XYZ file of C-alpha atoms in Angstrom:
672
model
C 0.028 0.003 0.030
C 1.430 3.333 -0.981
C 0.586 6.928 -0.120
C -0.187 9.766 -2.476
C 0.972 12.379 -0.081
C 4.397 10.810 0.311
C 5.506 8.216 -2.155
C 8.150 7.116 0.284
C 5.589 5.651 2.697
C 4.680 2.038 2.287
C 2.800 -0.428 4.533
C 3.030 -4.181 4.051
C 0.253 -6.194 5.681
C 0.455 -9.964 6.080
C -2.465 -12.081 4.785
C -3.845 -12.745 8.253
C -3.838 -9.090 9.153
C -1.828 -9.821 12.244
C 1.452 -8.182 11.323
C 2.305 -4.907 9.644
C 5.669 -3.500 8.449
C 5.893 0.222 7.557
C 8.454 2.454 6.035
C 8.420 6.210 5.596
C 11.628 6.384 3.565
C 10.932 3.938 0.803
C 12.399 0.970 2.594
C 15.671 2.422 3.905
C 14.392 1.726 7.435
C 11.347 -0.243 8.671
C 9.003 -0.072 11.577
C 8.517 -3.742 12.732
C 5.355 -5.124 14.138
C 5.098 -4.546 17.896
C 6.330 -7.675 19.727
C 8.155 -8.931 16.701
C 11.891 -9.307 16.351
C 13.556 -5.777 16.350
C 10.408 -3.944 17.241
C 12.244 -1.985 19.974
C 14.249 0.122 17.497
C 14.306 3.995 17.417
C 11.534 4.113 14.824
C 9.042 2.626 17.254
C 6.852 -0.271 16.241
C 3.719 -0.654 14.153
C 0.893 -1.685 16.531
C -1.827 -4.191 15.449
C -4.971 -2.137 15.018
C -7.439 -3.130 17.712
C -4.926 -5.696 19.147
C -7.410 -6.695 21.944
C -10.157 -7.281 19.411
C -10.634 -9.796 16.533
C -9.450 -10.022 12.945
C -8.476 -7.075 10.762
C -11.199 -6.928 8.015
C -9.640 -4.468 5.460
C -6.338 -3.111 4.279
C -4.970 -0.028 5.989
C -6.145 3.036 4.163
C -3.704 5.876 3.992
C -4.732 9.549 3.860
C -3.738 11.270 0.575
C -2.702 14.560 2.348
C -1.826 13.728 5.935
C 0.875 11.103 5.754
C 0.570 9.938 9.358
C -3.223 9.255 9.264
C -4.420 5.701 8.804
C -7.797 3.862 8.986
C -8.707 0.168 9.179
C -11.772 -1.823 10.102
C -11.615 -4.637 12.729
C -13.964 -7.222 14.209
C -14.693 -6.959 17.868
C -14.043 -10.634 18.292
C -13.921 -13.916 16.402
C -17.193 -15.929 16.876
C -15.503 -19.220 16.591
C -13.075 -18.372 19.413
C -14.745 -15.624 21.276
C -13.720 -14.532 24.810
C -15.950 -15.463 27.768
C -16.948 -11.898 28.301
C -18.243 -11.423 24.734
C -21.604 -12.433 23.116
C -22.118 -13.621 19.548
C -23.718 -10.332 19.008
C -20.496 -8.540 20.143
C -18.541 -10.499 17.645
C -20.612 -9.112 14.854
C -19.670 -5.563 15.680
C -17.140 -3.882 13.374
C -14.894 -1.218 14.754
C -13.217 1.660 12.820
C -9.656 2.213 14.116
C -7.672 5.392 13.398
C -4.069 6.274 13.779
C -2.551 9.754 13.487
C 1.056 8.756 14.088
C 1.586 6.152 11.304
C 0.478 3.115 13.245
C 2.324 3.619 16.496
C -0.985 3.787 18.360
C -4.693 3.470 17.461
C -7.937 5.125 18.536
C -11.199 2.996 18.650
C -13.701 5.224 16.905
C -16.640 3.112 18.087
C -15.525 3.671 21.646
C -15.136 7.369 20.859
C -18.757 7.590 19.768
C -19.944 6.609 23.279
C -22.905 4.549 22.094
C -23.983 6.810 19.274
C -22.776 4.162 16.830
C -23.575 0.503 17.088
C -21.344 -0.833 14.318
C -19.413 0.424 11.337
C -19.988 -0.995 7.847
C -17.606 0.751 5.515
C -15.286 3.764 5.595
C -13.071 6.149 3.611
C -11.402 9.441 4.000
C -13.607 12.436 3.191
C -12.320 15.523 1.236
C -10.001 17.446 3.476
C -9.286 21.198 3.312
C -6.754 20.873 6.244
C -8.809 23.217 8.538
C -9.827 20.733 11.115
C -7.501 19.208 13.741
C -8.417 15.725 12.595
C -9.080 14.539 9.115
C -12.699 14.261 8.098
C -13.969 10.620 7.786
C -16.945 9.208 5.771
C -18.482 5.927 6.989
C -21.622 3.862 6.725
C -22.885 2.845 10.128
C -25.656 1.318 12.250
C -26.640 4.011 14.691
C -29.473 2.032 16.274
C -28.248 -0.906 18.341
C -31.702 -2.698 18.184
C -31.737 -2.347 14.391
C -28.220 -3.790 14.223
C -29.327 -6.690 16.426
C -31.864 -7.651 13.827
C -29.687 -6.984 10.719
C -29.351 -10.023 8.327
C -26.330 -8.911 6.336
C -28.077 -7.692 3.187
C -29.297 -4.212 2.193
C -30.720 -2.478 5.271
C -32.846 0.641 5.767
C -31.089 1.235 9.036
C -27.629 1.855 7.662
C -26.788 5.590 7.201
C -23.903 7.375 5.471
C -22.225 9.788 7.917
C -19.278 12.186 8.283
C -17.165 13.076 11.322
C -14.375 15.579 11.816
C -13.478 14.711 15.328
C -12.807 10.990 15.252
C -16.513 10.274 15.813
C -16.984 12.010 19.084
C -19.758 13.565 17.048
C -21.029 12.825 13.542
C -23.606 14.105 10.970
C -25.857 11.969 8.691
C -25.121 12.814 5.017
C -27.505 10.429 3.453
C -30.031 8.267 5.283
C -30.289 4.547 4.287
C -27.176 4.664 2.127
C -25.524 1.211 2.621
C -22.699 1.685 0.218
C -20.683 4.671 -1.036
C -17.709 5.685 -3.024
C -15.804 8.939 -3.456
C -14.495 9.397 -6.930
C -12.775 12.612 -7.974
C -14.493 14.376 -4.986
C -18.029 13.258 -6.081
C -19.980 10.988 -3.877
C -21.905 7.984 -5.070
C -24.340 6.267 -2.703
C -26.403 3.053 -3.059
C -29.350 2.535 -0.899
C -32.738 0.639 -0.705
C -35.605 2.385 -2.511
C -38.292 4.400 -0.550
C -36.088 5.218 2.484
C -38.334 7.867 3.919
C -41.360 5.742 3.366
C -39.793 2.899 5.328
C -38.943 5.154 8.271
C -42.547 6.399 8.368
C -43.989 2.922 8.401
C -41.467 0.104 8.713
C -44.074 -2.660 8.872
C -45.021 -1.993 5.256
C -41.568 -2.800 4.040
C -41.013 -6.184 5.435
C -39.344 -8.755 3.237
C -36.133 -8.931 1.234
C -34.945 -5.752 -0.597
C -34.641 -6.602 -4.293
C -33.480 -3.283 -5.757
C -31.161 -0.341 -4.929
C -31.086 3.276 -5.880
C -27.974 5.193 -6.938
C -27.651 8.833 -5.869
C -24.890 11.216 -6.814
C -23.543 14.420 -5.049
C -21.180 16.866 -6.624
C -21.208 19.280 -3.702
C -19.616 17.258 -0.964
C -22.865 15.791 0.162
C -24.905 18.987 0.503
C -27.345 17.599 -2.081
C -27.979 14.344 -3.982
C -29.683 13.607 -7.229
C -31.253 10.255 -7.871
C -30.194 8.609 -11.100
C -32.714 7.065 -13.501
C -31.912 4.115 -15.662
C -34.324 3.160 -18.486
C -34.383 -0.656 -18.126
C -37.024 -1.454 -15.520
C -35.161 -4.320 -13.843
C -33.684 -4.561 -10.260
C -29.996 -4.108 -9.877
C -27.310 -6.220 -8.345
C -24.574 -3.492 -8.354
C -23.050 -0.606 -10.208
C -19.649 0.017 -11.871
C -18.936 3.714 -12.078
C -16.543 5.179 -14.688
C -15.390 8.765 -14.134
C -12.532 9.322 -16.548
C -12.435 13.153 -16.141
C -11.637 14.572 -12.728
C -12.240 18.154 -13.899
C -15.885 17.694 -14.679
C -18.848 16.867 -12.429
C -20.173 13.398 -12.161
C -19.591 10.127 -14.044
C -19.051 9.313 -17.712
C -20.710 5.917 -17.731
C -22.339 3.557 -15.260
C -22.657 -0.178 -15.863
C -25.365 -2.097 -14.148
C -25.585 -5.823 -13.388
C -29.414 -6.172 -13.648
C -31.392 -8.929 -12.112
C -32.747 -10.515 -15.406
C -35.854 -12.644 -15.348
C -34.655 -14.960 -18.133
C -32.315 -17.643 -16.679
C -29.929 -17.714 -19.604
C -29.474 -13.960 -19.263
C -29.255 -13.998 -15.495
C -26.303 -16.461 -15.848
C -24.493 -14.441 -18.341
C -21.476 -12.330 -17.309
C -22.912 -9.049 -18.591
C -23.787 -5.485 -17.621
C -25.785 -2.925 -19.304
C -23.749 0.202 -20.069
C -25.351 3.683 -19.536
C -24.113 7.157 -20.457
C -24.920 10.175 -18.306
C -26.496 13.445 -19.093
C -25.719 16.890 -17.628
C -28.259 16.564 -14.839
C -26.944 13.105 -13.791
C -30.622 12.202 -13.617
C -31.125 10.501 -16.971
C -28.835 7.808 -18.241
C -29.277 6.592 -21.725
C -28.531 3.006 -22.836
C -25.206 2.922 -24.614
C -24.533 -0.879 -24.928
C -26.424 -3.964 -24.046
C -24.675 -7.121 -22.793
C -21.233 -5.587 -22.018
C -18.941 -8.367 -20.826
C -18.167 -8.307 -17.090
C -15.960 -10.457 -14.772
C -17.663 -13.417 -13.120
C -15.854 -13.268 -9.777
C -17.547 -10.160 -8.327
C -14.757 -7.802 -9.275
C -15.851 -4.354 -10.375
C -14.546 -5.096 -13.780
C -15.927 -4.955 -17.307
C -14.469 -5.149 -20.828
C -14.814 -1.430 -21.308
C -11.723 0.646 -21.928
C -11.001 4.315 -22.404
C -8.426 4.922 -25.154
C -6.102 7.394 -23.423
C -4.987 10.559 -25.123
C -8.041 10.934 -27.396
C -11.543 12.097 -26.290
C -14.582 9.835 -26.942
C -12.873 6.681 -28.076
C -13.747 3.575 -26.103
C -13.339 -0.113 -26.778
C -15.699 -2.715 -25.322
C -16.653 -6.457 -25.630
C -20.242 -7.459 -25.969
C -22.067 -10.753 -25.814
C -23.835 -11.401 -29.127
C -27.644 -11.611 -28.834
C -27.387 -15.100 -30.518
C -26.281 -16.551 -27.254
C -29.804 -15.950 -25.870
C -31.738 -17.017 -28.930
C -30.856 -20.585 -28.468
C -29.733 -21.509 -24.755
C -28.504 -24.843 -25.988
C -25.675 -23.040 -27.827
C -24.142 -21.953 -24.452
C -21.945 -24.826 -23.198
C -21.791 -25.230 -19.400
C -22.315 -21.521 -18.849
C -19.460 -20.524 -21.034
C -20.526 -17.549 -23.113
C -17.074 -16.572 -24.317
C -17.530 -17.856 -27.924
C -20.171 -15.119 -28.241
C -17.782 -12.269 -27.120
C -17.315 -9.674 -29.776
C -15.367 -6.338 -29.783
C -16.729 -2.987 -30.605
C -15.344 0.537 -30.836
C -16.978 3.951 -30.463
C -15.566 7.327 -31.543
C -18.322 9.454 -29.916
C -18.443 8.364 -26.250
C -20.741 5.440 -26.798
C -23.267 7.069 -29.149
C -22.587 4.604 -31.907
C -20.573 1.306 -31.668
C -18.772 -0.193 -34.685
C -16.948 -3.415 -35.416
C -13.144 -3.333 -35.467
C -11.805 -3.720 -39.116
C -9.420 -6.824 -39.397
C -5.901 -6.160 -40.424
C -5.676 -6.777 -44.232
C -2.375 -8.613 -43.841
C -3.509 -10.759 -40.921
C -2.494 -14.419 -41.267
C -5.829 -15.414 -39.810
C -7.632 -13.177 -42.371
C -6.068 -15.191 -45.150
C -7.682 -18.406 -43.780
C -11.204 -17.035 -43.808
C -13.364 -17.177 -47.011
C -14.839 -13.734 -46.323
C -12.468 -11.694 -44.103
C -14.613 -8.610 -44.163
C -17.655 -10.563 -42.801
C -15.957 -10.989 -39.530
C -13.872 -8.569 -37.505
C -10.956 -8.102 -35.135
C -11.707 -9.014 -31.519
C -9.431 -7.933 -28.578
C -9.070 -9.132 -25.102
C -10.076 -6.665 -22.399
C -9.615 -6.100 -18.564
C -11.589 -9.183 -17.589
C -8.930 -11.410 -19.341
C -6.163 -9.742 -17.486
C -7.248 -8.840 -13.960
C -10.056 -11.196 -13.236
C -7.757 -14.279 -13.318
C -5.354 -15.261 -10.573
C -3.670 -17.680 -13.053
C -0.802 -16.019 -14.957
C -1.148 -18.882 -17.436
C -4.455 -17.610 -18.716
C -3.982 -13.769 -18.468
C -4.204 -12.223 -21.933
C -2.755 -8.733 -22.419
C -5.786 -6.617 -22.982
C -6.544 -3.387 -24.789
C -3.716 -0.983 -23.690
C -2.940 2.684 -24.386
C -1.064 5.578 -22.668
C -1.823 9.290 -22.745
C 1.865 9.775 -23.655
C 1.199 7.977 -27.004
C -2.190 9.278 -28.228
C -3.572 7.072 -30.932
C -1.422 4.094 -30.202
C -3.276 0.987 -28.883
C -1.881 -2.518 -28.527
C -3.681 -5.671 -27.502
C -3.908 -9.476 -27.989
C -6.833 -10.841 -29.875
C -7.836 -12.559 -33.054
C -9.657 -12.260 -36.370
C -12.832 -14.206 -36.675
C -16.460 -14.605 -35.607
C -15.710 -13.997 -31.865
C -12.998 -13.518 -29.264
C -10.766 -16.617 -28.769
C -10.007 -17.771 -25.184
C -9.276 -21.450 -25.454
C -6.898 -21.934 -28.489
C -3.720 -19.890 -27.743
C -2.398 -20.638 -31.303
C -5.224 -18.418 -32.775
C -4.372 -15.421 -30.545
C -1.949 -12.760 -31.950
C -0.872 -9.268 -30.998
C -2.243 -6.240 -32.762
C -1.383 -2.584 -32.863
C -3.167 0.628 -34.015
C -1.463 3.949 -34.430
C -4.634 5.946 -35.460
C -6.925 5.526 -32.449
C -8.389 2.151 -33.553
C -9.448 3.050 -37.048
C -6.991 0.574 -38.647
C -4.941 -2.238 -37.158
C -1.806 -4.337 -37.977
C -0.826 -7.768 -36.758
C 2.531 -6.837 -35.139
C 3.405 -10.239 -33.599
C 2.243 -13.826 -34.199
C 1.117 -15.148 -30.745
C 0.156 -13.501 -27.512
C 2.605 -10.963 -25.974
C 2.667 -8.700 -22.907
C 3.712 -5.153 -23.467
C 4.495 -1.671 -22.037
C 5.233 1.781 -23.336
C 8.236 3.973 -22.512
C 10.132 6.993 -23.795
C 7.113 9.263 -23.799
C 5.289 6.647 -25.791
C 8.164 6.342 -28.345
C 9.182 2.861 -27.232
C 7.395 -0.487 -26.873
C 8.818 -3.388 -24.946
C 7.150 -6.857 -25.347
C 7.693 -10.487 -24.263
C 5.955 -13.593 -25.422
C 3.331 -14.908 -22.972
C 2.867 -18.407 -21.519
C 6.259 -19.830 -22.477
C 9.768 -19.493 -21.146
C 11.693 -16.846 -23.153
C 15.312 -15.889 -23.099
C 14.870 -12.471 -24.680
C 12.790 -9.314 -24.755
C 11.832 -7.415 -27.889
C 11.620 -3.706 -28.365
C 10.454 -1.245 -31.051
C 10.978 2.435 -31.568
C 8.771 2.665 -34.550
C 5.447 1.624 -33.125
C 5.738 -2.060 -33.916
C 6.825 -1.818 -37.472
C 10.037 -3.660 -36.658
C 11.416 -5.377 -33.541
C 14.898 -5.742 -32.009
C 15.860 -8.483 -29.588
C 17.465 -8.031 -26.155
C 18.801 -11.350 -24.528
C 18.034 -12.110 -20.901
C 20.617 -13.657 -18.579
C 18.104 -16.428 -17.422
C 15.106 -17.920 -19.275
C 11.846 -16.722 -17.565
C 8.119 -16.956 -18.154
C 7.162 -13.334 -18.132
C 4.160 -12.243 -16.177
C 4.281 -8.517 -16.573
C 6.392 -5.540 -17.749
C 6.335 -2.306 -15.801
C 7.628 1.147 -16.187
C 7.201 4.522 -14.456
C 3.573 5.705 -14.217
C 3.929 8.281 -16.921
C 5.718 6.010 -19.428
C 8.392 8.681 -19.911
C 11.349 6.652 -18.811
C 13.659 3.932 -20.210
C 13.939 1.755 -17.165
C 11.617 -1.320 -17.365
C 10.989 -4.064 -14.663
C 10.271 -7.560 -16.014
C 8.903 -10.011 -13.530
C 7.808 -13.641 -13.816
C 8.985 -17.170 -12.915
C 11.999 -19.317 -13.774
C 10.042 -22.521 -13.193
C 6.409 -23.630 -13.277
C 6.312 -24.983 -9.689
C 8.216 -24.491 -6.477
C 9.407 -28.092 -6.665
C 11.418 -27.375 -9.715
C 12.782 -24.054 -8.219
C 12.071 -22.847 -4.695
C 13.212 -19.377 -5.710
C 11.311 -19.344 -8.897
C 10.087 -15.760 -8.605
C 12.353 -13.652 -10.710
C 12.649 -10.189 -12.076
C 15.001 -8.132 -14.358
C 15.549 -4.370 -14.374
C 16.352 -3.270 -17.931
C 17.784 0.274 -18.437
C 17.654 1.010 -22.105
C 19.928 4.088 -21.654
C 22.604 1.444 -20.881
C 21.405 -1.062 -23.530
C 21.354 1.441 -26.296
C 24.022 3.855 -25.271
C 24.400 5.213 -28.769
C 20.627 5.788 -29.204
C 19.947 8.649 -31.503
C 17.798 11.615 -30.167
C 15.027 12.715 -32.307
C 15.454 15.991 -34.268
C 12.419 18.220 -33.726
C 12.717 19.700 -37.159
C 12.635 16.496 -39.220
C 11.613 13.400 -37.164
C 8.020 14.378 -36.357
C 4.775 14.872 -38.162
C 1.321 16.310 -37.368
C -1.694 14.062 -37.794
C -5.393 14.396 -37.238
C -7.517 11.719 -35.611
C -10.236 10.753 -38.194
C -12.946 8.368 -37.355
C -14.355 6.645 -40.479
C -16.471 9.047 -42.443
C -15.886 11.946 -40.056
C -13.956 14.352 -42.189
C -11.360 14.557 -39.394
C -13.845 15.480 -36.703
C -13.574 13.882 -33.222
C -16.113 14.752 -30.559
C -17.060 17.968 -32.438
C -13.493 19.276 -33.058
C -10.503 18.945 -35.308
C -7.299 18.234 -33.621
C -3.651 18.180 -34.748
C -1.322 15.989 -32.729
C 2.407 15.527 -33.075
C 3.848 12.047 -33.435
C 7.176 10.615 -34.418
C 7.521 9.686 -38.034
C 7.329 5.940 -38.168
C 10.531 5.464 -40.066
C 12.476 7.845 -37.686
C 14.603 5.367 -35.649
C 15.239 7.751 -32.797
C 14.414 8.416 -29.220
C 12.280 11.204 -27.734
C 14.179 13.670 -25.580
C 13.811 13.220 -21.835
C 11.912 16.540 -21.662
C 9.816 15.926 -24.732
C 6.342 17.429 -24.805
C 3.937 16.417 -27.543
C 2.391 19.324 -29.462
C -1.381 19.228 -29.441
C -3.600 21.816 -31.154
C -7.383 22.330 -31.629
C -7.680 23.731 -35.223
C -11.469 24.098 -35.435
C -14.891 22.910 -34.430
C -17.325 20.900 -36.479
C -21.028 21.203 -37.251
C -22.984 18.549 -35.401
C -23.553 15.397 -37.454
C -26.329 12.861 -36.849
C -23.982 10.010 -37.605
C -20.980 11.230 -35.471
C -22.323 13.456 -32.754
C -25.434 11.924 -31.285
C -26.502 9.269 -28.814
C -30.007 8.045 -27.822
C -32.054 9.932 -25.264
C -33.391 8.305 -21.972
C -35.821 5.646 -22.971
C -34.452 4.869 -26.432
C -31.705 2.608 -27.754
C -29.643 2.517 -30.888
C -30.960 0.271 -33.699
C -28.351 -0.703 -36.263
C -30.334 -2.648 -38.898
C -32.066 0.438 -40.382
C -33.438 -0.138 -43.821
C -33.302 3.509 -44.930
C -29.691 4.615 -44.736
C -30.746 8.292 -44.434
C -32.443 7.504 -41.090
C -29.237 6.028 -39.515
C -28.241 6.343 -36.754
C -31.733 5.482 -35.454
C -33.160 5.224 -31.985
C -36.239 3.344 -30.963
C -38.110 3.261 -27.630
C -37.018 0.602 -25.114
C -39.426 -2.106 -24.028
C -40.020 -2.408 -20.301
C -39.173 1.210 -19.685
C -38.646 2.480 -16.149
C -41.316 5.278 -15.743
C -41.338 5.404 -11.875
C -38.076 7.249 -11.273
C -38.858 10.434 -9.288
C -36.980 12.747 -11.720
C -39.358 11.707 -14.448
C -42.173 13.478 -12.717
C -40.876 16.888 -13.803
C -41.287 18.426 -17.209
C -38.765 16.918 -19.654
C -38.508 17.547 -23.341
C -37.709 14.603 -25.661
C -36.793 15.430 -29.321
C -38.793 13.628 -32.081
C -35.511 12.034 -33.158
C -34.910 10.567 -29.613
C -31.328 11.879 -29.929
C -29.089 14.068 -27.800
C -25.449 15.256 -28.178
C -23.013 13.000 -26.168
C -21.203 14.054 -23.104
C -18.130 16.162 -23.914
C -18.926 16.650 -27.639
C -18.379 20.326 -28.605
C -19.929 20.354 -31.986
C -21.778 23.376 -33.223
C -25.419 23.747 -34.366
C -26.943 20.714 -32.560
C -30.361 21.428 -34.190
C -28.865 20.225 -37.556
C -28.409 16.755 -35.997
C -31.222 16.581 -33.468
C -34.130 17.987 -35.449
C -36.036 21.323 -35.383
C -37.891 20.508 -32.077
C -34.645 20.327 -30.082
C -34.590 22.799 -27.140
C -31.220 21.908 -25.809
C -30.355 18.350 -26.220
C -26.653 18.722 -25.205
C -25.393 16.316 -22.626
C -22.379 16.586 -20.537
C -19.697 14.583 -18.561
C -16.807 13.017 -18.830
C -12.786 6.736 -15.016
C -12.066 5.011 -12.281
C -14.675 2.481 -11.288
C -16.154 0.673 -8.417
C -18.857 -1.835 -7.721
C -21.682 -1.809 -5.122
C -22.739 -5.186 -3.944
């Protein structure tokens, strides 16, 4: 665990939560766990949070501005081994522990509340202006002890979202009934059972299991909340929130795992993906059946292409998986996964064009009939087995337009036959693709995006490969010891030339007890005579141009600097990429619209002049409170997507448009 306020502070927590090692100087010296080995040294020792209580339930959470401040949640006692003076009820109580001296001592915030809180549920640091003696803390809590006694562990009307600025000697309710919350870019998202106030007026009328949840958003530090409306009228298992732009209010997209009535759909690993409007009240349906992780992680195959506005790549389950349930073998939907790309923030989704020179394309009778399909985050982060982690869609803001990923050409995304998986690269924001390597590779950018370093996956290798021309050609770099590479890392900005390669020298500990291995590769040493790029002749300006857009992306024309592909040189250490907006574009129905709340995109439109086309959604949610106010819907059922700055929206939306412009602009989390 690291700390944003001081990158030199790190805490290592063992798997049992019994011992903690901490450093404030990036490992030069360490605080030992109290009672362990050299814990008497001059740095003091790191005390176990709630040492007299039960197990530690969470990781230690460090404050991003006050480097000494820590929070962690602990159980009062373990029910299977409870002390004689504790009841089973006592052992259910969760206590929030705080430290303001980097773990040397801890304060029990439940004890501090003097009975005003019965149990903590979740916690996080609240936005901190530094004016209070203690850092503000958000938490979800049971305030009523009797309500906690009857809690069953699911969604509960008696859990409240609160804030305290004095270590819970006092606290204030921010949102009643909110069971879960997340703070993302200073915006607050809460999830709560519906009809909170109605329940507290007449609890008896709300007996039974809670089958749905409500999402509310605050962009003013909790002073007010708006309830979000989603058009599909089905209960929700949880939300994944994407907020890619810290400088604007609210989310870009929210993905929902609905409680489907059809058994085949309910079993499928999928979310519905929704795009926000300016009010954050009305979310429009952007993509059905977006692939999500099965293991409960807040993870979907939905990726923002960094460095370019409005471009996203996502995987979707083809509708044919549900037309004939027999076609799904043992719950495996993966042969129906297909990749789509959008150039207007989810307004319209397109197939990826296959590389014309792809070896797989040559084997197909009709290459254009199929498409290129790419692995996403669920194939990388959702698996604990390095032997099945495919490198997914990857980009860096330091290399706008360059995307690299593993995948295949065909009817759908390949997961089982590794021989069909290759590595592909795009240098124009996903418009066109090349097969840069046969087989699956893991990859990383460096040199301000001017260098790619790769290694073959799933087999032992004795070399790395690198390219300084965006994958057109590759050079080899031998390794001292053969290794199965798990990952390649570089500095967070991808500016440097120092890469860390980690993996294993053997498949099992019986073959090699010390099989974990890593290499540090400094390309300043490897390529000591590397030529520096000449600003006057080694670069070009290019304009991102989605198909048919006349060089317009999200309503504007850009010119971006990039290295000439045949310029075999290195970006200077202080290189800054030139970026210029050279004009705005008139709104286009094809490139600058998305569907309004209550409609969805229809792609098989007979009359091409009517495309893109939106049609009303079946089973529409008409009960959301925000729908009770006056709301104008254009006859075209279209609106301008969030972040699109095109001019003259009436030309795209129709003459009855009275506004129609949306907003917003990730990070993500999941409520369960």
